[in-house]
Amino acid sequence: MKKTYYSNGKLLITGEYVVLDGAKALAIPTKFGQNLTVEPGKDNAINWTSYDKDGSVWFQEVLEFDAIENKPRQESQTIKETLTEILHEAFLLNPDFITKSKGHTVTTRLTFPKSWGLGTSSTLINNIAQWLQIDAFTLLRNSFGGSGYDIACAQNNTPIIYRLDDGKPIVEPVEFHPDFTENLYFVYLNKKQSSKKAIVSYHKKHSKLSKTIPAINKITETVVNTDLKTFANQLEDHEIILSHILEMQTVKEALFHDFTGVIKSLGAWGGDFVLAVSKQDPSDYFKSKGYTTVIPYHDMILA
């Protein structure tokens, strides 16, 4: 029997990095996501094919049941090895998909370009968890790691405030319908940032967070329901706080110092998307600097 699963992509508006240490984060599911379709297969293997948004195949492999079950030692971190690791951890949580099957044919399809970084991995993990009826947060923790906010976005159709309480994910759906959405734009920085590498870097650099976490919590709570001026000011404050912790320039300082408005990094600093707050459509400004993907709020966010 053919079955299809779907998960939403994600954007992290506040709380990047410090969400790992218990800070509250505002996260928003996107209109874009990923499908996973499972059909019966054969040969004690999974015949896996992954398609990008344009229909091109970006990954195609046969994954033997034995390799998934035993997970041989990895010399490198290829896509096949990463996927095998995820499926191995899934097997430990529910072995039925191997022990009670002759094989599977699995197809995944992104509805956003793979390079965008809207959650290729998190949507995959959540889809696998749906398929195998296991806990997606546990599967993430045992494989990729991370805070889990992206899994929460994959599972929710509204904005959320997300935090970790002693490692346990706390998800609070919130009303986030600012009346200034026409002033909000998402700009792709032409490169995908590695979440794993960014998290490792953060753990090496982050200092004492006793004052930082309450400050980020207050910003997160404020921006959910406020006016445009306060929203913009809070995002600027957020950038300054994280800039000190990460010992990095803000994205505005590094790339857009002459921009009239506010620019906020979303997720891993240095790549993926940023949020631009502008009184006028800033598309021409960003395109003049080589950043041609500028998406208005309503075209990106799941309403």
Short mmCIF file of N, CA, C and O in Angstrom, two decimals, residues 45-166:
data_model
loop_
_atom_site.label_atom_id
_atom_site.label_comp_id
_atom_site.label_asym_id
_atom_site.label_seq_id
_atom_site.Cartn_x
_atom_site.Cartn_y
_atom_site.Cartn_z
N ALA A 45 15.83 -4.38 1.10
CA ALA A 45 16.52 -3.10 0.93
C ALA A 45 15.49 -1.99 0.73
O ALA A 45 14.31 -2.25 0.47
N ILE A 46 15.97 -0.76 0.86
CA ILE A 46 15.15 0.41 0.55
C ILE A 46 15.70 1.05 -0.71
O ILE A 46 16.87 1.47 -0.74
N ASN A 47 14.89 1.10 -1.73
CA ASN A 47 15.25 1.80 -2.97
C ASN A 47 14.83 3.25 -2.80
O ASN A 47 13.64 3.57 -2.87
N TRP A 48 15.79 4.14 -2.57
CA TRP A 48 15.51 5.51 -2.13
C TRP A 48 15.84 6.50 -3.25
O TRP A 48 16.94 6.47 -3.80
N THR A 49 14.89 7.40 -3.54
CA THR A 49 15.12 8.46 -4.51
C THR A 49 14.60 9.78 -3.95
O THR A 49 13.47 9.85 -3.45
N SER A 50 15.44 10.81 -4.00
CA SER A 50 15.06 12.14 -3.51
C SER A 50 15.09 13.15 -4.64
O SER A 50 16.08 13.26 -5.37
N TYR A 51 13.99 13.91 -4.76
CA TYR A 51 13.85 14.90 -5.81
C TYR A 51 13.89 16.31 -5.23
O TYR A 51 13.30 16.60 -4.19
N ASP A 52 14.57 17.19 -5.95
CA ASP A 52 14.58 18.61 -5.61
C ASP A 52 13.29 19.24 -6.13
O ASP A 52 12.50 18.60 -6.84
N LYS A 53 13.09 20.51 -5.82
CA LYS A 53 11.87 21.20 -6.23
C LYS A 53 11.69 21.20 -7.75
O LYS A 53 10.57 21.10 -8.26
N ASP A 54 12.79 21.30 -8.51
CA ASP A 54 12.70 21.36 -9.96
C ASP A 54 12.52 19.99 -10.62
O ASP A 54 12.50 19.88 -11.85
N GLY A 55 12.37 18.97 -9.82
CA GLY A 55 12.17 17.63 -10.34
C GLY A 55 13.43 16.83 -10.58
O GLY A 55 13.37 15.65 -10.95
N SER A 56 14.58 17.45 -10.38
CA SER A 56 15.85 16.74 -10.58
C SER A 56 16.12 15.81 -9.40
O SER A 56 15.73 16.09 -8.25
N VAL A 57 16.79 14.70 -9.67
CA VAL A 57 17.16 13.75 -8.62
C VAL A 57 18.45 14.23 -7.96
O VAL A 57 19.47 14.41 -8.62
N TRP A 58 18.43 14.45 -6.65
CA TRP A 58 19.65 14.88 -5.97
C TRP A 58 20.26 13.76 -5.12
O TRP A 58 21.40 13.87 -4.68
N PHE A 59 19.49 12.68 -4.95
CA PHE A 59 20.05 11.53 -4.23
C PHE A 59 19.29 10.27 -4.67
O PHE A 59 18.06 10.27 -4.73
N GLN A 60 20.04 9.22 -4.97
CA GLN A 60 19.42 7.95 -5.35
C GLN A 60 20.35 6.81 -4.95
O GLN A 60 21.51 6.78 -5.37
N GLU A 61 19.86 5.93 -4.11
CA GLU A 61 20.69 4.83 -3.62
C GLU A 61 19.82 3.64 -3.21
O GLU A 61 18.63 3.79 -2.93
N VAL A 62 20.44 2.49 -3.15
CA VAL A 62 19.82 1.32 -2.55
C VAL A 62 20.45 1.13 -1.17
O VAL A 62 21.68 1.02 -1.04
N LEU A 63 19.61 1.12 -0.14
CA LEU A 63 20.07 1.00 1.24
C LEU A 63 19.71 -0.40 1.74
O LEU A 63 18.54 -0.73 1.96
N GLU A 64 20.71 -1.23 1.91
CA GLU A 64 20.48 -2.61 2.34
C GLU A 64 20.01 -2.65 3.80
O GLU A 64 20.50 -1.90 4.65
N PHE A 65 19.07 -3.53 4.06
CA PHE A 65 18.58 -3.70 5.43
C PHE A 65 19.73 -4.00 6.40
O PHE A 65 19.78 -3.48 7.52
N ASP A 66 20.67 -4.85 5.98
CA ASP A 66 21.78 -5.21 6.85
C ASP A 66 22.59 -3.99 7.28
O ASP A 66 23.00 -3.87 8.44
N ALA A 67 22.81 -3.07 6.33
CA ALA A 67 23.59 -1.87 6.64
C ALA A 67 22.83 -0.97 7.61
O ALA A 67 23.43 -0.36 8.51
N ILE A 68 21.51 -0.88 7.43
CA ILE A 68 20.71 -0.06 8.33
C ILE A 68 20.70 -0.66 9.74
O ILE A 68 20.86 0.05 10.74
N GLU A 69 20.56 -1.97 9.80
CA GLU A 69 20.48 -2.64 11.09
C GLU A 69 21.81 -2.59 11.85
O GLU A 69 21.84 -2.35 13.06
N ASN A 70 22.90 -2.75 11.14
CA ASN A 70 24.20 -2.85 11.78
C ASN A 70 25.01 -1.56 11.77
O ASN A 70 25.96 -1.40 12.54
N LYS A 71 24.67 -0.65 10.86
CA LYS A 71 25.34 0.65 10.72
C LYS A 71 26.86 0.52 10.81
O LYS A 71 27.47 0.75 11.85
N PRO A 72 27.51 0.13 9.70
CA PRO A 72 28.97 -0.01 9.72
C PRO A 72 29.65 1.32 10.05
O PRO A 72 29.10 2.40 9.82
N ARG A 73 30.85 1.22 10.60
CA ARG A 73 31.61 2.41 10.98
C ARG A 73 31.83 3.32 9.77
O ARG A 73 32.18 2.87 8.69
N GLN A 74 31.60 4.61 9.98
CA GLN A 74 31.66 5.56 8.87
C GLN A 74 33.05 6.20 8.77
O GLN A 74 33.58 6.70 9.76
N GLU A 75 33.60 6.16 7.57
CA GLU A 75 34.87 6.83 7.32
C GLU A 75 34.65 8.29 6.92
O GLU A 75 35.50 9.14 7.12
N SER A 76 33.50 8.55 6.34
CA SER A 76 33.15 9.91 5.94
C SER A 76 31.67 10.12 6.19
O SER A 76 30.98 9.22 6.66
N GLN A 77 31.18 11.30 5.90
CA GLN A 77 29.78 11.61 6.16
C GLN A 77 29.09 11.92 4.84
O GLN A 77 28.67 13.04 4.58
N THR A 78 28.96 10.90 4.00
CA THR A 78 28.24 11.07 2.74
C THR A 78 26.75 11.12 3.02
O THR A 78 26.28 10.80 4.13
N ILE A 79 25.98 11.51 2.01
CA ILE A 79 24.52 11.54 2.16
C ILE A 79 24.01 10.15 2.51
O ILE A 79 23.16 9.98 3.39
N LYS A 80 24.53 9.15 1.82
CA LYS A 80 24.09 7.76 2.07
C LYS A 80 24.38 7.36 3.50
O LYS A 80 23.53 6.73 4.17
N GLU A 81 25.54 7.70 4.01
CA GLU A 81 25.91 7.32 5.37
C GLU A 81 25.06 8.05 6.41
O GLU A 81 24.67 7.49 7.42
N THR A 82 24.78 9.33 6.12
CA THR A 82 23.93 10.10 7.03
C THR A 82 22.53 9.52 7.08
O THR A 82 21.94 9.36 8.16
N LEU A 83 21.98 9.21 5.92
CA LEU A 83 20.64 8.63 5.86
C LEU A 83 20.61 7.26 6.53
O LEU A 83 19.66 6.93 7.27
N THR A 84 21.64 6.46 6.31
CA THR A 84 21.73 5.15 6.97
C THR A 84 21.75 5.30 8.48
O THR A 84 21.11 4.53 9.21
N GLU A 85 22.46 6.31 8.96
CA GLU A 85 22.51 6.56 10.40
C GLU A 85 21.14 6.91 10.96
O GLU A 85 20.72 6.41 12.01
N ILE A 86 20.41 7.78 10.25
CA ILE A 86 19.06 8.15 10.69
C ILE A 86 18.16 6.92 10.73
O ILE A 86 17.44 6.69 11.71
N LEU A 87 18.22 6.11 9.67
CA LEU A 87 17.39 4.92 9.61
C LEU A 87 17.80 3.87 10.65
O LEU A 87 16.96 3.14 11.17
N HIS A 88 19.08 3.82 10.96
CA HIS A 88 19.55 2.91 12.02
C HIS A 88 18.94 3.32 13.37
O HIS A 88 18.46 2.46 14.13
N GLU A 89 18.96 4.62 13.65
CA GLU A 89 18.38 5.10 14.91
C GLU A 89 16.87 4.86 14.91
O GLU A 89 16.29 4.55 15.96
N ALA A 90 16.24 5.00 13.76
CA ALA A 90 14.81 4.70 13.64
C ALA A 90 14.55 3.21 13.89
O ALA A 90 13.57 2.84 14.55
N PHE A 91 15.44 2.37 13.37
CA PHE A 91 15.34 0.92 13.58
C PHE A 91 15.41 0.57 15.06
O PHE A 91 14.67 -0.30 15.55
N LEU A 92 16.26 1.25 15.80
CA LEU A 92 16.37 0.99 17.23
C LEU A 92 15.09 1.35 17.97
O LEU A 92 14.77 0.76 19.01
N LEU A 93 14.35 2.32 17.44
CA LEU A 93 13.09 2.74 18.06
C LEU A 93 11.90 1.89 17.61
O LEU A 93 10.94 1.72 18.38
N ASN A 94 11.95 1.40 16.40
CA ASN A 94 10.89 0.53 15.88
C ASN A 94 11.45 -0.31 14.74
O ASN A 94 11.49 0.14 13.59
N PRO A 95 11.87 -1.54 15.02
CA PRO A 95 12.53 -2.37 14.01
C PRO A 95 11.59 -3.00 12.98
O PRO A 95 12.05 -3.65 12.04
N ASP A 96 10.28 -2.80 13.14
CA ASP A 96 9.32 -3.51 12.30
C ASP A 96 9.50 -3.26 10.80
O ASP A 96 9.23 -4.13 9.99
N PHE A 97 9.96 -2.06 10.44
CA PHE A 97 10.05 -1.74 9.01
C PHE A 97 11.15 -2.56 8.31
O PHE A 97 11.19 -2.62 7.08
N ILE A 98 11.97 -3.18 9.10
CA ILE A 98 12.98 -4.10 8.55
C ILE A 98 12.62 -5.56 8.86
O ILE A 98 12.62 -6.41 7.98
N THR A 99 12.30 -5.84 10.11
CA THR A 99 12.08 -7.23 10.51
C THR A 99 10.78 -7.80 9.95
O THR A 99 10.64 -9.04 9.84
N LYS A 100 9.82 -6.95 9.60
CA LYS A 100 8.53 -7.42 9.10
C LYS A 100 8.28 -6.98 7.66
O LYS A 100 7.13 -6.84 7.23
N SER A 101 9.36 -6.75 6.90
CA SER A 101 9.20 -6.29 5.53
C SER A 101 10.20 -6.96 4.61
O SER A 101 11.28 -7.39 5.04
N LYS A 102 9.85 -7.04 3.33
CA LYS A 102 10.76 -7.54 2.31
C LYS A 102 11.53 -6.42 1.62
O LYS A 102 12.48 -6.66 0.88
N GLY A 103 11.10 -5.18 1.88
CA GLY A 103 11.75 -4.03 1.27
C GLY A 103 10.78 -2.88 1.08
O GLY A 103 9.57 -3.02 1.26
N HIS A 104 11.33 -1.72 0.74
CA HIS A 104 10.51 -0.52 0.54
C HIS A 104 11.04 0.27 -0.65
O HIS A 104 12.25 0.24 -0.96
N THR A 105 10.15 0.97 -1.28
CA THR A 105 10.53 1.99 -2.27
C THR A 105 10.12 3.34 -1.69
O THR A 105 8.93 3.57 -1.43
N VAL A 106 11.09 4.20 -1.45
CA VAL A 106 10.84 5.49 -0.80
C VAL A 106 11.21 6.62 -1.75
O VAL A 106 12.29 6.61 -2.36
N THR A 107 10.30 7.58 -1.86
CA THR A 107 10.53 8.76 -2.69
C THR A 107 10.29 10.00 -1.86
O THR A 107 9.26 10.10 -1.16
N THR A 108 11.22 10.95 -1.88
CA THR A 108 11.02 12.23 -1.21
C THR A 108 11.01 13.34 -2.24
O THR A 108 11.73 13.28 -3.24
N ARG A 109 10.19 14.35 -1.98
CA ARG A 109 10.08 15.50 -2.90
C ARG A 109 10.04 16.79 -2.10
O ARG A 109 9.14 16.97 -1.27
N LEU A 110 10.99 17.66 -2.35
CA LEU A 110 11.01 18.99 -1.74
C LEU A 110 10.10 19.94 -2.51
O LEU A 110 10.04 19.87 -3.74
N THR A 111 9.42 20.82 -1.80
CA THR A 111 8.65 21.86 -2.47
C THR A 111 9.38 23.20 -2.42
O THR A 111 8.82 24.23 -2.79
N PHE A 112 10.64 23.18 -1.96
CA PHE A 112 11.53 24.35 -2.00
C PHE A 112 12.88 23.89 -2.51
O PHE A 112 13.23 22.70 -2.37
N PRO A 113 13.67 24.77 -3.12
CA PRO A 113 15.01 24.36 -3.56
C PRO A 113 15.84 23.86 -2.38
O PRO A 113 15.87 24.49 -1.32
N LYS A 114 16.52 22.75 -2.57
CA LYS A 114 17.29 22.13 -1.51
C LYS A 114 18.29 23.09 -0.87
O LYS A 114 18.57 23.03 0.33
N SER A 115 18.82 24.01 -1.66
CA SER A 115 19.85 24.93 -1.18
C SER A 115 19.30 25.97 -0.19
O SER A 115 20.09 26.63 0.49
N TRP A 116 18.00 26.11 -0.10
CA TRP A 116 17.43 27.17 0.72
C TRP A 116 17.60 26.97 2.22
O TRP A 116 17.53 27.92 2.99
N GLY A 117 17.75 25.75 2.67
CA GLY A 117 17.93 25.54 4.10
C GLY A 117 16.68 25.74 4.93
O GLY A 117 16.75 26.18 6.07
N LEU A 118 15.53 25.39 4.37
CA LEU A 118 14.27 25.53 5.12
C LEU A 118 13.91 24.27 5.90
O LEU A 118 12.82 24.19 6.46
N GLY A 119 14.82 23.28 5.91
CA GLY A 119 14.55 22.10 6.71
C GLY A 119 14.56 20.81 5.94
O GLY A 119 13.72 19.94 6.18
N THR A 120 15.53 20.63 5.03
CA THR A 120 15.64 19.38 4.30
C THR A 120 15.78 18.20 5.26
O THR A 120 15.14 17.16 5.09
N SER A 121 16.60 18.36 6.28
CA SER A 121 16.84 17.27 7.23
C SER A 121 15.68 17.12 8.22
O SER A 121 15.24 15.99 8.50
N SER A 122 15.20 18.22 8.77
CA SER A 122 14.15 18.12 9.78
C SER A 122 12.84 17.58 9.20
O SER A 122 12.14 16.79 9.85
N THR A 123 12.50 18.00 7.97
CA THR A 123 11.29 17.48 7.36
C THR A 123 11.45 15.99 7.05
O THR A 123 10.49 15.21 7.16
N LEU A 124 12.66 15.59 6.68
CA LEU A 124 12.92 14.17 6.43
C LEU A 124 12.75 13.37 7.72
O LEU A 124 12.08 12.33 7.74
N ILE A 125 13.37 13.83 8.79
CA ILE A 125 13.30 13.11 10.06
C ILE A 125 11.86 13.02 10.55
O ILE A 125 11.40 11.97 11.01
N ASN A 126 11.10 14.11 10.43
CA ASN A 126 9.71 14.07 10.88
C ASN A 126 8.87 13.14 10.01
O ASN A 126 7.98 12.44 10.51
N ASN A 127 9.15 13.12 8.71
CA ASN A 127 8.42 12.21 7.82
C ASN A 127 8.73 10.75 8.13
O ASN A 127 7.84 9.89 8.14
N ILE A 128 10.01 10.46 8.38
CA ILE A 128 10.39 9.09 8.75
C ILE A 128 9.70 8.70 10.06
O ILE A 128 9.20 7.58 10.21
N ALA A 129 9.65 9.64 11.00
CA ALA A 129 9.00 9.36 12.29
C ALA A 129 7.51 9.09 12.10
O ALA A 129 6.94 8.20 12.76
N GLN A 130 6.86 9.85 11.21
CA GLN A 130 5.45 9.59 10.94
C GLN A 130 5.26 8.20 10.34
O GLN A 130 4.36 7.45 10.72
N TRP A 131 6.09 7.88 9.37
CA TRP A 131 6.02 6.58 8.70
C TRP A 131 6.15 5.44 9.70
O TRP A 131 5.36 4.49 9.69
N LEU A 132 7.13 5.53 10.58
CA LEU A 132 7.43 4.43 11.49
C LEU A 132 6.76 4.56 12.84
O LEU A 132 6.97 3.72 13.72
N GLN A 133 5.97 5.63 13.01
CA GLN A 133 5.21 5.85 14.24
C GLN A 133 6.13 5.86 15.47
O GLN A 133 5.91 5.17 16.46
N ILE A 134 7.16 6.68 15.35
CA ILE A 134 8.10 6.89 16.45
C ILE A 134 8.17 8.38 16.76
O ILE A 134 7.65 9.20 16.01
N ASP A 135 8.81 8.72 17.87
CA ASP A 135 8.88 10.12 18.28
C ASP A 135 9.96 10.85 17.50
O ASP A 135 11.15 10.46 17.54
N ALA A 136 9.56 11.90 16.79
CA ALA A 136 10.50 12.62 15.92
C ALA A 136 11.58 13.35 16.72
O ALA A 136 12.73 13.45 16.27
N PHE A 137 11.24 13.87 17.88
CA PHE A 137 12.23 14.56 18.70
C PHE A 137 13.32 13.58 19.17
O PHE A 137 14.50 13.93 19.21
N THR A 138 12.91 12.38 19.53
CA THR A 138 13.89 11.37 19.95
C THR A 138 14.78 10.97 18.78
O THR A 138 15.99 10.84 18.93
N LEU A 139 14.16 10.79 17.61
CA LEU A 139 14.95 10.43 16.43
C LEU A 139 15.95 11.53 16.09
O LEU A 139 17.10 11.24 15.76
N LEU A 140 15.54 12.77 16.19
CA LEU A 140 16.45 13.88 15.94
C LEU A 140 17.60 13.86 16.94
O LEU A 140 18.77 13.98 16.56
N ARG A 141 17.27 13.75 18.20
CA ARG A 141 18.29 13.77 19.25
C ARG A 141 19.30 12.64 19.07
O ARG A 141 20.51 12.83 19.27
N ASN A 142 18.84 11.48 18.65
CA ASN A 142 19.71 10.32 18.51
C ASN A 142 20.52 10.32 17.21
O ASN A 142 21.46 9.53 17.06
N SER A 143 20.15 11.17 16.27
CA SER A 143 20.85 11.20 14.99
C SER A 143 21.54 12.54 14.74
O SER A 143 22.75 12.67 14.94
N PHE A 144 20.79 13.54 14.35
CA PHE A 144 21.37 14.84 13.99
C PHE A 144 21.73 15.70 15.19
O PHE A 144 22.69 16.44 15.18
N GLY A 145 20.90 15.65 16.21
CA GLY A 145 21.05 16.58 17.31
C GLY A 145 20.40 17.92 16.97
O GLY A 145 19.82 18.11 15.90
N GLY A 146 20.49 18.86 17.90
CA GLY A 146 19.86 20.16 17.71
C GLY A 146 18.76 20.39 18.71
O GLY A 146 18.43 19.50 19.52
N SER A 147 18.17 21.57 18.68
CA SER A 147 17.17 21.93 19.68
C SER A 147 15.83 21.25 19.47
O SER A 147 15.10 20.98 20.42
N GLY A 148 15.48 20.99 18.21
CA GLY A 148 14.19 20.38 17.90
C GLY A 148 13.12 21.37 17.47
O GLY A 148 12.00 20.97 17.15
N TYR A 149 13.44 22.67 17.43
CA TYR A 149 12.43 23.65 17.02
C TYR A 149 11.95 23.35 15.60
O TYR A 149 10.78 23.59 15.26
N ASP A 150 12.87 22.84 14.76
CA ASP A 150 12.51 22.56 13.37
C ASP A 150 11.53 21.39 13.27
O ASP A 150 10.65 21.38 12.40
N ILE A 151 11.66 20.42 14.18
CA ILE A 151 10.69 19.32 14.24
C ILE A 151 9.33 19.86 14.67
O ILE A 151 8.28 19.46 14.13
N ALA A 152 9.33 20.77 15.63
CA ALA A 152 8.07 21.36 16.08
C ALA A 152 7.38 22.11 14.94
O ALA A 152 6.15 22.04 14.79
N CYS A 153 8.15 22.82 14.12
CA CYS A 153 7.57 23.51 12.96
C CYS A 153 7.05 22.50 11.94
O CYS A 153 6.00 22.72 11.32
N ALA A 154 7.77 21.40 11.76
CA ALA A 154 7.33 20.37 10.83
C ALA A 154 5.95 19.84 11.21
O ALA A 154 5.16 19.46 10.34
N GLN A 155 5.65 19.86 12.51
CA GLN A 155 4.42 19.26 13.02
C GLN A 155 3.29 20.25 13.24
O GLN A 155 2.15 19.84 13.50
N ASN A 156 3.59 21.55 13.18
CA ASN A 156 2.58 22.56 13.49
C ASN A 156 2.30 23.46 12.30
O ASN A 156 3.21 23.76 11.52
N ASN A 157 1.08 23.93 12.20
CA ASN A 157 0.67 24.80 11.10
C ASN A 157 0.49 26.25 11.52
O ASN A 157 -0.06 27.05 10.76
N THR A 158 0.93 26.57 12.72
CA THR A 158 0.88 27.95 13.21
C THR A 158 2.22 28.30 13.83
O THR A 158 3.00 27.41 14.18
N PRO A 159 2.51 29.59 13.98
CA PRO A 159 3.74 29.99 14.69
C PRO A 159 3.75 29.40 16.10
O PRO A 159 2.69 29.14 16.70
N ILE A 160 4.94 29.21 16.63
CA ILE A 160 5.09 28.63 17.96
C ILE A 160 6.16 29.38 18.73
O ILE A 160 7.07 29.96 18.16
N ILE A 161 6.04 29.36 20.04
CA ILE A 161 7.16 29.67 20.92
C ILE A 161 7.69 28.34 21.41
O ILE A 161 6.94 27.51 21.94
N TYR A 162 8.97 28.13 21.19
CA TYR A 162 9.59 26.84 21.48
C TYR A 162 10.71 27.02 22.49
O TYR A 162 11.47 27.98 22.42
N ARG A 163 10.80 26.08 23.42
CA ARG A 163 11.92 26.10 24.37
C ARG A 163 12.19 24.69 24.85
O ARG A 163 11.36 23.79 24.69
N LEU A 164 13.35 24.52 25.44
CA LEU A 164 13.73 23.25 26.05
C LEU A 164 13.71 23.41 27.56
O LEU A 164 14.30 24.34 28.11
N ASP A 165 13.01 22.52 28.23
CA ASP A 165 12.97 22.49 29.69
C ASP A 165 13.63 21.20 30.15
O ASP A 165 13.05 20.13 30.04
N ASP A 166 14.88 21.32 30.62
CA ASP A 166 15.66 20.15 31.01
C ASP A 166 15.72 19.14 29.85
O ASP A 166 15.59 17.93 30.05
#
